[in-house]
Coordinates of C-alpha atoms in Angstrom, one line a residue:
X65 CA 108.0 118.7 110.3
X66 CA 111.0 118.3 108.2
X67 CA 110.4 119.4 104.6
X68 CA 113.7 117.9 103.3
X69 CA 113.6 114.5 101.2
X70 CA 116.7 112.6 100.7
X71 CA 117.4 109.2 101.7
X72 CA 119.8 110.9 105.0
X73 CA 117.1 113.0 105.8
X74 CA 114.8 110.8 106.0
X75 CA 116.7 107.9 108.1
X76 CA 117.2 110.9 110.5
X77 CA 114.0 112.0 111.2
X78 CA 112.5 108.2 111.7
X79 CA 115.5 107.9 113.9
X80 CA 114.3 110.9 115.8
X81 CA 110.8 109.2 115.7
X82 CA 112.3 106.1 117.3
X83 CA 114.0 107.5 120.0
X84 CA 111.4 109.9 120.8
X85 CA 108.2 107.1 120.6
X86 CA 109.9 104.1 121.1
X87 CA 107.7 101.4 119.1
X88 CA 107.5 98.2 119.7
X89 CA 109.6 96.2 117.2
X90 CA 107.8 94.3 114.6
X91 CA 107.0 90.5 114.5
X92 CA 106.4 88.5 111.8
X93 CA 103.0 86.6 112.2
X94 CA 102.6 83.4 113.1
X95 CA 102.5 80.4 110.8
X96 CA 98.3 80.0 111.5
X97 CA 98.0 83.4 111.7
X98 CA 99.9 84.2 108.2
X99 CA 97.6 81.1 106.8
X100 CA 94.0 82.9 107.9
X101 CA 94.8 86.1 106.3
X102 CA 96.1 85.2 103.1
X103 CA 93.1 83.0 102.8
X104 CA 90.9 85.8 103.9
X105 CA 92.5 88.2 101.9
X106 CA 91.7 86.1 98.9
X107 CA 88.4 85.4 99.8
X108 CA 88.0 89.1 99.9
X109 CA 89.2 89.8 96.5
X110 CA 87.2 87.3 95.4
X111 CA 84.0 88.2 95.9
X112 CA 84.9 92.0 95.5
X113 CA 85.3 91.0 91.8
X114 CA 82.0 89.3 92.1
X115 CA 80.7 92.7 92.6
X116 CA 82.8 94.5 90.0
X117 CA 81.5 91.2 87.4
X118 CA 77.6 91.8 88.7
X119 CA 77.8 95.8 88.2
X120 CA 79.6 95.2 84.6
X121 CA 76.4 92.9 83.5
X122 CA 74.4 96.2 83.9
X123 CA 76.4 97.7 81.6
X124 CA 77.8 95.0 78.8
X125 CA 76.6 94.5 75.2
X126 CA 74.3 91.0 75.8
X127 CA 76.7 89.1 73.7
X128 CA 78.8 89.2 77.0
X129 CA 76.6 88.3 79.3
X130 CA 76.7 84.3 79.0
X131 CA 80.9 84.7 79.6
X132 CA 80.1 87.3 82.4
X133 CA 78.1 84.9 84.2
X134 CA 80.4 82.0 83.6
X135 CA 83.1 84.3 85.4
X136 CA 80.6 85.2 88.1
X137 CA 79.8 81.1 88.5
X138 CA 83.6 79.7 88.5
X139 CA 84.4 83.0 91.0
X140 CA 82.0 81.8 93.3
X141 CA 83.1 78.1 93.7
X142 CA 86.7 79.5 94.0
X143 CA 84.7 81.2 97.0
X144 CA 83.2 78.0 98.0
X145 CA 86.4 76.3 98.1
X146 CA 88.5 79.1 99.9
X147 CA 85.2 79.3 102.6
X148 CA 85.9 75.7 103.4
X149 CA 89.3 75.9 103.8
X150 CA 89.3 78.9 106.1
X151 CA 87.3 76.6 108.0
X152 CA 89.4 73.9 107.7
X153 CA 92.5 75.8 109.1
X154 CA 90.5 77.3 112.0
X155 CA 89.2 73.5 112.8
X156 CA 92.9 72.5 112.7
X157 CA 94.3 74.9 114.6
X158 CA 93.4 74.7 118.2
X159 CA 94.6 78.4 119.2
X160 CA 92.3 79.9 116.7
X161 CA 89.5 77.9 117.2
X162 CA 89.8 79.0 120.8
X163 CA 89.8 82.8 119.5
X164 CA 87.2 82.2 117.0
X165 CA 84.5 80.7 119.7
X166 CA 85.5 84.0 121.7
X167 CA 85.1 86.6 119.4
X168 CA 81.4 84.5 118.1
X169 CA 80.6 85.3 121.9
X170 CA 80.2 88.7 122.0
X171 CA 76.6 89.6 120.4
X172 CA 76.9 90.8 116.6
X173 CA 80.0 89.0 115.9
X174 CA 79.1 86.1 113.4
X175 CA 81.5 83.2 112.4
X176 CA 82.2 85.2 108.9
X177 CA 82.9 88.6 111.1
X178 CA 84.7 86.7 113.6
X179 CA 87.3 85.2 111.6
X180 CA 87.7 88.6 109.3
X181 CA 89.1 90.0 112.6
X182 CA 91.6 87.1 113.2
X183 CA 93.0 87.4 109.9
X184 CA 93.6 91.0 110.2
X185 CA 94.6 91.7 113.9
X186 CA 98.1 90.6 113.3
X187 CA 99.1 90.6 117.2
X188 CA 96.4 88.9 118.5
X189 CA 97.8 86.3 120.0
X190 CA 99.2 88.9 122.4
X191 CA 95.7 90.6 122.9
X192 CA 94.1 88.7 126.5
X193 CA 91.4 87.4 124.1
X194 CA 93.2 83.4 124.0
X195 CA 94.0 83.9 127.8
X196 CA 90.6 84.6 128.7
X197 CA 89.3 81.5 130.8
X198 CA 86.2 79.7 129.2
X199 CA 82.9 79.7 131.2

């Protein structure tokens, strides 16, 4: 509840924090793991400015419209390609395949949903989900 900001301050009460909570220390992801979310994370930008391009149509002079929908086509084979690389990389990569068929296990969870959580659970590797014995 310190109200004081200066870079001493500041080191001192995360210090304080530390000691106090003890957090685990950070690691960086793993190679596979780094891979999925960037692709992900791309993929995810992607079609959100498929969305922003789509809502902009409703709104644009008509002399736009033909580029607008150029943008909208080219966007979506960027998506095409990225879709089949995440697969790709989950195919190569025997660990998250293993995850992957897991997580598509539990009713609800599609392929699409499924791999949206690998790439943005950054520890789980540590979570019993990869140690959990196959039926």
């Amino acid at each position: 509840m310190s109200r004081t900001k200066t870079d001493s301050a500041d080191a001192a009460v995360i210090a304080r924090f530390c000691r106090v909570m003890q957090p685990q220390l950070w690691k960086p992801l793993a190679p596979e793991a780094e891979q999925l979310q960037q692709l992900s994370r791309r993929l995810e930008m992607l079609q959100r400015m498929i969305v922003q391009e789509r809502n902009r149509l409703g709104t644009a002079i008509v002399e736009l419209h033909e580029e607008i929908e150029a943008h909208i086509e080219f966007m979506q084979l960027q998506i095409d390609r990225l879709e089949e690389k995440v697969s790709q990389h989950i195919e190569e990569s025997e660990v998250l395949k293993r995850a992957l068929k897991l997580l598509v296990s539990i009713k609800g969870i599609s392929t699409r949903s499924g791999t949206r959580i690998l790439a943005e659970i950054s520890q789980w590797q540590e979570l019993s989900l990869i140690h959990i014995s196959e039926p």
